[in-house]
XYZ file of C-alpha atoms in Angstrom:
484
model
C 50.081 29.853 31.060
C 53.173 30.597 29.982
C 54.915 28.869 26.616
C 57.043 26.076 26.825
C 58.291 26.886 23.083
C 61.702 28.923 23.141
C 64.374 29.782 20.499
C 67.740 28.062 21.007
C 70.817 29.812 21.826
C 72.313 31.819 18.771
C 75.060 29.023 18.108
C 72.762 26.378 18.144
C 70.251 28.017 15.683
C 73.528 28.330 13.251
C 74.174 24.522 14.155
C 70.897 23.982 13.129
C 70.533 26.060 9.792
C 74.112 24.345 8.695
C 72.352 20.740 9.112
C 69.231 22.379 6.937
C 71.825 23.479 4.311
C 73.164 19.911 4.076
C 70.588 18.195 4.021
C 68.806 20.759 1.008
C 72.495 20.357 -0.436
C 71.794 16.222 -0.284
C 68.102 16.684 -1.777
C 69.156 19.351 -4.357
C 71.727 16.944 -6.084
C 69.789 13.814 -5.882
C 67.744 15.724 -8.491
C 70.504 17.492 -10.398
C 69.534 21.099 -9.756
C 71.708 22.844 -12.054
C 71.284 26.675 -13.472
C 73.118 28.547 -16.318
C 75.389 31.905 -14.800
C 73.357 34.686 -17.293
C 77.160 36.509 -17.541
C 79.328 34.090 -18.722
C 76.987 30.974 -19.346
C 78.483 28.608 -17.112
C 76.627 25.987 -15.243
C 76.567 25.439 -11.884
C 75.006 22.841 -9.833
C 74.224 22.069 -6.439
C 76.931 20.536 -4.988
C 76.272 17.671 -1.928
C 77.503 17.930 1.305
C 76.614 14.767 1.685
C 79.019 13.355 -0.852
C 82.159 12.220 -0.394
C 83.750 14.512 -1.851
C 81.249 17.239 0.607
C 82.771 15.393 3.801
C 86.273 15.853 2.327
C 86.170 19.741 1.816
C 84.209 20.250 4.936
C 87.113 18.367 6.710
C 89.748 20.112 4.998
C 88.171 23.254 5.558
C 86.574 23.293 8.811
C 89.310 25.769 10.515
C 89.545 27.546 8.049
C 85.936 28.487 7.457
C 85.872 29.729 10.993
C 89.687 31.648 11.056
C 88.690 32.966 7.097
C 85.113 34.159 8.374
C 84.468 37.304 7.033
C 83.662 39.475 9.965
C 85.950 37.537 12.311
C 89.081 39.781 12.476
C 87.638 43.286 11.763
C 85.773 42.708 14.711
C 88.502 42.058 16.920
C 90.503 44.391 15.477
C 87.784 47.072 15.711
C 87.071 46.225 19.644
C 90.930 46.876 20.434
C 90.462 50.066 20.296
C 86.704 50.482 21.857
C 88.123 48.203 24.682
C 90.524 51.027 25.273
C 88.520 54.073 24.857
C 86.082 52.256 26.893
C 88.500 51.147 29.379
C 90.385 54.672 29.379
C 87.073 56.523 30.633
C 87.121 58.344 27.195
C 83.268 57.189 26.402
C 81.956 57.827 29.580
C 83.231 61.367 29.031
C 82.598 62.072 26.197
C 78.378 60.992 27.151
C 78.576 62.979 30.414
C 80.037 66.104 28.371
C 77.825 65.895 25.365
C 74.320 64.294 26.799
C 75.193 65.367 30.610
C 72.266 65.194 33.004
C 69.243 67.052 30.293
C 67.953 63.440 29.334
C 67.344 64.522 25.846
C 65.953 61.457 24.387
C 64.848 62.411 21.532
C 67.946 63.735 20.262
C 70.070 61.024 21.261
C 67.987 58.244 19.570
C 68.150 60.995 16.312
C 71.244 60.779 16.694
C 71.938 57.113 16.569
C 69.399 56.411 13.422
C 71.429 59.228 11.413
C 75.197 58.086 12.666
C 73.533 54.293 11.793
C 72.626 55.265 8.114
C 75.723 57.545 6.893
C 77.877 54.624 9.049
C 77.686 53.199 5.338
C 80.869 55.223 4.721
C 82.812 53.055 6.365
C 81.456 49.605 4.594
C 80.706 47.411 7.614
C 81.833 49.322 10.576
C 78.655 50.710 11.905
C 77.688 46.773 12.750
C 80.704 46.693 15.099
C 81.547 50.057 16.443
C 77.930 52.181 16.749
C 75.653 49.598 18.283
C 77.800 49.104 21.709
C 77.426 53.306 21.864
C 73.828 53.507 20.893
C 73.301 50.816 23.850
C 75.734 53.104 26.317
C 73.498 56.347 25.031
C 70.044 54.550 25.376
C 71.060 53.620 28.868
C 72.334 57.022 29.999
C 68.977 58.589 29.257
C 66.553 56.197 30.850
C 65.918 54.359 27.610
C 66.782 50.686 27.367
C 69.838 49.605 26.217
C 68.766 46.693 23.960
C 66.303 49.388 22.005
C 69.934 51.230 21.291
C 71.245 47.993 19.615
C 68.271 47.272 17.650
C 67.509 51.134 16.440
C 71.236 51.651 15.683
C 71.303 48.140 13.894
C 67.881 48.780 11.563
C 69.455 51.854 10.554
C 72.514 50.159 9.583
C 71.165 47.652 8.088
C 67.987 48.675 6.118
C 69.297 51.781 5.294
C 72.633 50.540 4.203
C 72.529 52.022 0.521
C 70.862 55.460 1.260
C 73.192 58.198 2.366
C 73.999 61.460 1.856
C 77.697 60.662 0.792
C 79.358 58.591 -1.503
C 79.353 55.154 0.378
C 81.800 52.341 -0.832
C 78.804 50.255 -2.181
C 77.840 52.806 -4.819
C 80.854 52.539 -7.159
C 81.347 48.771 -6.852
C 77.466 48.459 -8.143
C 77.956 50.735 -10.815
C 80.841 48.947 -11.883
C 78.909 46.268 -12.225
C 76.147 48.097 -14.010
C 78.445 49.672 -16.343
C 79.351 46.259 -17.373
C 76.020 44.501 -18.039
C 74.535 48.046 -19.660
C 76.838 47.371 -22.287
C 75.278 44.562 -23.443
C 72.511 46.413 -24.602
C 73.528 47.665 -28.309
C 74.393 51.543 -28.490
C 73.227 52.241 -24.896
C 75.198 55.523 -23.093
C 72.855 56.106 -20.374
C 74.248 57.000 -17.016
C 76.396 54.197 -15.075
C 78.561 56.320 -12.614
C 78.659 55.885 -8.544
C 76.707 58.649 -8.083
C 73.664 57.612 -10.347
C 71.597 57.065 -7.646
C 72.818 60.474 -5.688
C 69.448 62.258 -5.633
C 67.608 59.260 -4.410
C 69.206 57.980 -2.562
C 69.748 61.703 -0.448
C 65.663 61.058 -0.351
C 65.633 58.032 0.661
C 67.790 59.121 3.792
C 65.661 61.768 5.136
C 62.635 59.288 4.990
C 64.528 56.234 6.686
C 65.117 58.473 9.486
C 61.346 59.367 10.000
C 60.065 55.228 9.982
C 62.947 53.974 12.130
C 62.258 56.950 14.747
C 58.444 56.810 14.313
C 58.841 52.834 14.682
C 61.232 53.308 17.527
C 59.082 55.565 19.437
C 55.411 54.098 19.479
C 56.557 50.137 19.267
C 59.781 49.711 19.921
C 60.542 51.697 23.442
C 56.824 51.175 24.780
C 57.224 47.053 24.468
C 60.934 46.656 26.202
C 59.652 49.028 28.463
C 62.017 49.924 31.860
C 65.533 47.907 31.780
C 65.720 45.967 35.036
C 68.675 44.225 34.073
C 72.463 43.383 36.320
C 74.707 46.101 33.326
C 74.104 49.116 35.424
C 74.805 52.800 34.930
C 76.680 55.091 37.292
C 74.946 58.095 38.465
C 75.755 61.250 36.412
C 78.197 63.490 38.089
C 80.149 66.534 35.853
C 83.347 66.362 34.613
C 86.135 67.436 36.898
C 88.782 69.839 35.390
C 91.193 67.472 35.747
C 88.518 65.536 33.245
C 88.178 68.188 31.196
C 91.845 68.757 30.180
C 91.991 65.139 29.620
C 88.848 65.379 27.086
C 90.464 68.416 25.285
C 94.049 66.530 25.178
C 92.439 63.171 23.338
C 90.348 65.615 21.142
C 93.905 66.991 20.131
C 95.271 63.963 18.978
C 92.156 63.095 17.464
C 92.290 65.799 15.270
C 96.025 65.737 14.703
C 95.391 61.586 13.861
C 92.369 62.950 11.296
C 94.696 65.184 10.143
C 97.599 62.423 9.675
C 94.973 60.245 7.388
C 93.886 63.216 5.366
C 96.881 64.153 4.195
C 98.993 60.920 4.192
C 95.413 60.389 1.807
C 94.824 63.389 -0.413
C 97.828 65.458 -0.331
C 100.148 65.154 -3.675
C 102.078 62.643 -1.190
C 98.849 60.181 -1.216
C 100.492 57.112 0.173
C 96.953 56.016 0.933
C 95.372 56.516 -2.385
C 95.252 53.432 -4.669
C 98.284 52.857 -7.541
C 96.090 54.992 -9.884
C 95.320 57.470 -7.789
C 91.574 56.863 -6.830
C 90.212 55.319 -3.592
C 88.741 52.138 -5.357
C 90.711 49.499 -3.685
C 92.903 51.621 -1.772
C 94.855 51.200 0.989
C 92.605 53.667 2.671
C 89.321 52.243 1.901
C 91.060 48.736 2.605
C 92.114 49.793 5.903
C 89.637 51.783 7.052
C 88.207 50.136 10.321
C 91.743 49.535 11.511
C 92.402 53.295 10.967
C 89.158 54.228 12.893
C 90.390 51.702 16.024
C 93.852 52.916 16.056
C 92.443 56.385 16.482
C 90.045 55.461 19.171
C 93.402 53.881 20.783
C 95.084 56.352 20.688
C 92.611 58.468 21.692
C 91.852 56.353 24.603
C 95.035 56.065 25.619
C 95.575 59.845 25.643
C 92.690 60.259 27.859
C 93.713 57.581 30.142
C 97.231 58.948 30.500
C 96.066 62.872 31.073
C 93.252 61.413 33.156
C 95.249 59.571 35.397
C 93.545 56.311 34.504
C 96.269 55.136 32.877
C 99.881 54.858 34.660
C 101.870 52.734 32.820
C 101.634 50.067 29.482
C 100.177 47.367 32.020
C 96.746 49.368 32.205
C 96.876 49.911 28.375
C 97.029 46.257 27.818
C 94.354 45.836 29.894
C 91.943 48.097 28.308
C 92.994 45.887 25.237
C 91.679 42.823 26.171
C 88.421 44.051 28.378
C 86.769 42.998 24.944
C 87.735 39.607 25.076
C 85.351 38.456 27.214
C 82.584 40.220 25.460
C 84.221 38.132 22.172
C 84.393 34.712 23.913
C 80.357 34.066 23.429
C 81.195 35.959 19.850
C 83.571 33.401 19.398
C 81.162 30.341 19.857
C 78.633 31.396 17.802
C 80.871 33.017 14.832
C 82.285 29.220 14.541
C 78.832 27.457 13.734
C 77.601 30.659 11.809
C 81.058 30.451 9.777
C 80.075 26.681 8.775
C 76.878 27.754 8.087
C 78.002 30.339 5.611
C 80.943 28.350 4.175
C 78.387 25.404 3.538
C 75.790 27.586 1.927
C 78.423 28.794 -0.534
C 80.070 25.862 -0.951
C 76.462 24.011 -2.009
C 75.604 26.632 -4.065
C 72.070 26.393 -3.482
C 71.690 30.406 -2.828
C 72.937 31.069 -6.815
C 70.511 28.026 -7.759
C 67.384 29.766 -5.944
C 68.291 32.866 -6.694
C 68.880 32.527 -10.388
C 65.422 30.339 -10.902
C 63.856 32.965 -8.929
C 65.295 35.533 -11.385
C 64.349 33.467 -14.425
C 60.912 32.861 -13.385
C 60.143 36.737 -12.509
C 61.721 37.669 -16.217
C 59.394 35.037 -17.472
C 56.220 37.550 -16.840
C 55.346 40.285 -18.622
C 53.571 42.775 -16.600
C 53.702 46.908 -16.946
C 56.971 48.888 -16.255
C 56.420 50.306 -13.292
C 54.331 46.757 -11.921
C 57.504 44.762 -13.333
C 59.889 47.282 -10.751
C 57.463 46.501 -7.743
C 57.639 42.980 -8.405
C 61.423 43.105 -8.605
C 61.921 45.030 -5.389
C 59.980 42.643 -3.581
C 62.158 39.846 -5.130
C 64.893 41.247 -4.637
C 64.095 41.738 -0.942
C 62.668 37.992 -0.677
C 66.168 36.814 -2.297
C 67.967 38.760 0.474
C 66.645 36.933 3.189
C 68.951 33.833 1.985
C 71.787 36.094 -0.385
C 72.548 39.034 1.533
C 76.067 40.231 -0.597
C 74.728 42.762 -2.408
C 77.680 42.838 -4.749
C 77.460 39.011 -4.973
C 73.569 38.774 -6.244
C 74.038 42.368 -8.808
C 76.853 40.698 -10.288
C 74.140 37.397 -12.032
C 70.955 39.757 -11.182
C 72.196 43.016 -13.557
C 72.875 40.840 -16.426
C 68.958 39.294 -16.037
C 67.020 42.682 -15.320
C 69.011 45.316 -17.028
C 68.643 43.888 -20.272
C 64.881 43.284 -19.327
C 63.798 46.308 -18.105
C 66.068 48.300 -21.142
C 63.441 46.416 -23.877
C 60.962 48.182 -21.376
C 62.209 51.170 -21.791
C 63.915 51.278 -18.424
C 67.502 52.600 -17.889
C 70.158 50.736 -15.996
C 70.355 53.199 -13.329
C 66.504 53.040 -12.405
C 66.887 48.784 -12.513
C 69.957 49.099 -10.604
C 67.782 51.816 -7.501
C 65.193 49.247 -7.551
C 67.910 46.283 -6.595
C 69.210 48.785 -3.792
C 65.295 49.392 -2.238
C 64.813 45.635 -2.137
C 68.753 44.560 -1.179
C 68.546 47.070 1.917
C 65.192 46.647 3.626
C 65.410 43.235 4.590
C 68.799 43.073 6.261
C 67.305 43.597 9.068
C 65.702 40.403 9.640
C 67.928 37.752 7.416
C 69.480 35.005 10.050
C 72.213 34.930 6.848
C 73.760 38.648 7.668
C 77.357 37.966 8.100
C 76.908 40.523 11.282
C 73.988 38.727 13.129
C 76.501 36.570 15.232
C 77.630 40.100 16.743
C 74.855 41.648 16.959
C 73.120 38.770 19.132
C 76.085 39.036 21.343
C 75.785 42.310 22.043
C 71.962 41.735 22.795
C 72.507 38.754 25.015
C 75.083 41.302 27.267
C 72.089 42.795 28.455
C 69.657 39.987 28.256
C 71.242 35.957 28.648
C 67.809 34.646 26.887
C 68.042 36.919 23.474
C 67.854 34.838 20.658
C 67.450 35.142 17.116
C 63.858 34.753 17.495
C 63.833 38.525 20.348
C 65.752 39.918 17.507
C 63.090 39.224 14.684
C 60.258 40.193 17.335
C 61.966 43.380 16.901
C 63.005 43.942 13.864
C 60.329 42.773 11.028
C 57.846 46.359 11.740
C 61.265 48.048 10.427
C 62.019 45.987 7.710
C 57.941 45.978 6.633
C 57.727 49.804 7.147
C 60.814 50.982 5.444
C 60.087 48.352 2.148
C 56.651 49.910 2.074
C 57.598 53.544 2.827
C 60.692 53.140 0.064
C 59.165 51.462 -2.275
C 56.157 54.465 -2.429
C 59.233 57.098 -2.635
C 60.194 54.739 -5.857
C 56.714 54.922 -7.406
C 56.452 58.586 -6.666
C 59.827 59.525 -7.970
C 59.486 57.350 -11.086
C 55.925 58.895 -12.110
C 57.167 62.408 -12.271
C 59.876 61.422 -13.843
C 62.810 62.575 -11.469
C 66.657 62.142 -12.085
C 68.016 59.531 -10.142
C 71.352 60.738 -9.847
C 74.124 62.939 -11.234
């Protein structure tokens, strides 16, 4: 018989988390929860939505919680130009040249795990611009399109600090490091963005072998054969008309690649920051816009050598194709923006997370017992605080000084925080990106919720926790540099 129980829509299950928050928020200050920030020793308590001063702000803010939310214009931005290298033909090329008619599934889904953990490069981009691909890729090869989504959004996710490359997450946690290791009297241990190098280049290789393994013999075998209305054409090779067009839009990719280099790292460095780094610079700033302006222009090159394209009218129209993708975005960004806005605005996930903290440093277990137990805290405390940068900035100045009368460096605390901070993104309703990434689902499939998505994800987030967190207790018995 089959279950009457079902998952409401994405935007109602925001709806319904925002009414959770405020009524916690309304519980919370009834009792006067109230915890100490370890950094600067200021006290914060749990403000009431419920108040009238709660009511007030939410009224105040209620537009702009939704206009100001986070992902909200990178992800337009970002499908402008996918809509047009979709729209162009550009995509479909580029699949038919590279993948063609061999079916090689087992590169392709390589493929999209690897592009999904180095995406990291680019901060949040692999969210928005890889999954739509991995679904295209899946779908050319036989493989179902919805297995692309999730596989290219567990490697994004859970594997969001290990990379081969500096990423732009390593240097604003070692800042942070830096700054709560000295605390500790005398200390001159190793604090720089590439402490966790070696690791971290590890923890890579082994990400990619439990996503694919996972992806393989659970993930493919339960969605099975797509049956569903998004349909893909029959393969057929690329004319030579098609062909010029590909090797025209690679030209201006390159010469566009070329542009950004050098407007970037040339003694000219107009995109390097006032002090000549790439910490908050333009470049790093900018970087998703840069990427869709190239696949514009790209796009738009194809389309015109193509004959796709004829005039402006059919560029503009390859701009908004997204849009309609975006209008069931749209819904369900506004309640998850309230949601978020609320939860920061309460300040219940610093309250939780900081108790949490506080109770963990409370116990006095072994070294390497007292790292297991913060991973897995750290990875519980994700599930409702999912900035990274946000819970290192109160979290380094609990467990740094900690571990350090343990004997522990910063930069072994700090690879810890990283295990646990990535392996549960996966599965958090809280990621700023889950609003996206159930609309992408729910293209192919009108009753994905956030319930599918869990069904999906959680043997990921389980198996790379486990898998990373034995890599940890390996590496820190024999006693292995973390870094440079």
């Amino acid at each position: 018989m089959k279950s009457k129980w079902r998952m409401p829509h994405p935007a109602t299950m925001f709806l319904l988390l925002t009414m959770a928050v405020v009524f916690l928020s309304w519980i919370c200050d009834i009792y006067g929860l109230k915890v100490t920030l370890p950094q600067s020793g200021e006290d914060i308590r749990v403000q009431s939505l419920l108040s009238p001063e709660g009511i007030r702000w939410w009224l105040r803010n209620a537009i702009k919680n939704f206009t100001g939310f986070a992902p909200l214009g990178m992800v337009i931005i970002a499908m402008f130009g996918l809509g047009v290298a979709q729209h162009s033909g550009f995509i479909d090329a580029c699949i038919r040249l590279g993948v063609g008619n061999r079916k090689e599934k087992r590169k392709v889904i390589l493929w999209v795990i690897v592009l999904g953990l180095l995406s990291n490069v680019i901060g949040d981009g692999g969210y928005i611009i890889l999954l739509p691909i991995a679904a295209m890729l899946f779908q050319w090869v036989g493989l179902h399109p919805i297995a692309g989504i999730v596989t290219a959004y567990v490697s994004v996710a859970c594997g969001y600090s290990a990379n081969i490359v500096l990423s732009t997450m390593d240097p604003l946690l070692a800042h942070t490091t830096q700054e709560a290791a000295l605390t500790l009297m005398g200390y001159q241990g190793n604090t720089e963005p590439l402490c966790n190098y070696f690791f971290m280049s590890a923890s890579t290789v082994v990400i990619t072998g439990i996503v694919y393994w996972v992806t393989q013999k659970w993930l493919l075998p339960t969605l099975g054969k797509y049956e569903g209305s998004v349909k893909v054409e029959a393969y057929r090779p690329l004319s030579r008309k098609e062909r010029r067009a590909v090797m025209v839009a690679v030209t201006v990719a390159g010469i566009y690649v070329a542009l950004i280099l050098w407007l970037t790292f040339s003694s000219y460095g107009i995109l390097r920051g006032v002090n000549g780094g790439l910490m908050h610079s333009p470049f790093i700033a900018g970087i998703l816009f840069l990427l869709s302006l190239g696949a514009g222009f790209t796009g738009m090159a194809y389309g015109f050598s193509s004959g796709r394209y004829r005039s402006d009218n059919d560029v503009i129209e390859g701009l908004t194709q997204p849009i309609k993708l975006l209008g069931v975005y749209f819904v369900i960004a506004f309640f998850a923006a309230q949601m978020f806005a609320c939860f920061e605005y309460s300040h219940l996930d610093k309250c939780l997370a900081i108790m949490g903290a506080d109770l963990l440093s409370s116990f006095e277990p072994g070294p390497l017992s007292a790292l297991i137990l913060f991973i897995l805290f750290t990875a519980f405390i994700n599930l409702i605080m999912v900035s990274a940068t946000s819970k290192w900035a109160f979290m380094s100045f609990i467990f740094i000084p900690m571990f350090a009368q343990m004997g522990i460096s910063p930069d072994v605390t700090q690879c810890a925080f990283r295990i646990g901070d990535s392996s549960t993104n996966a599965i958090t309703p809280f990621l700023f990106y889950m609003p996206l990434v159930l609309t992408y689902m729910r293209q192919y499939d009108k009753q994905i919720t956030y319930g599918s998505l869990l069904k999906y994800t959680w043997r990921y987030s389980l198996c790379i926790l486990g898998a990373w967190t034995l890599l940890f207790i390996v590496w820190y018995l024999l006693k292995i540099p973390m870094g440079l």
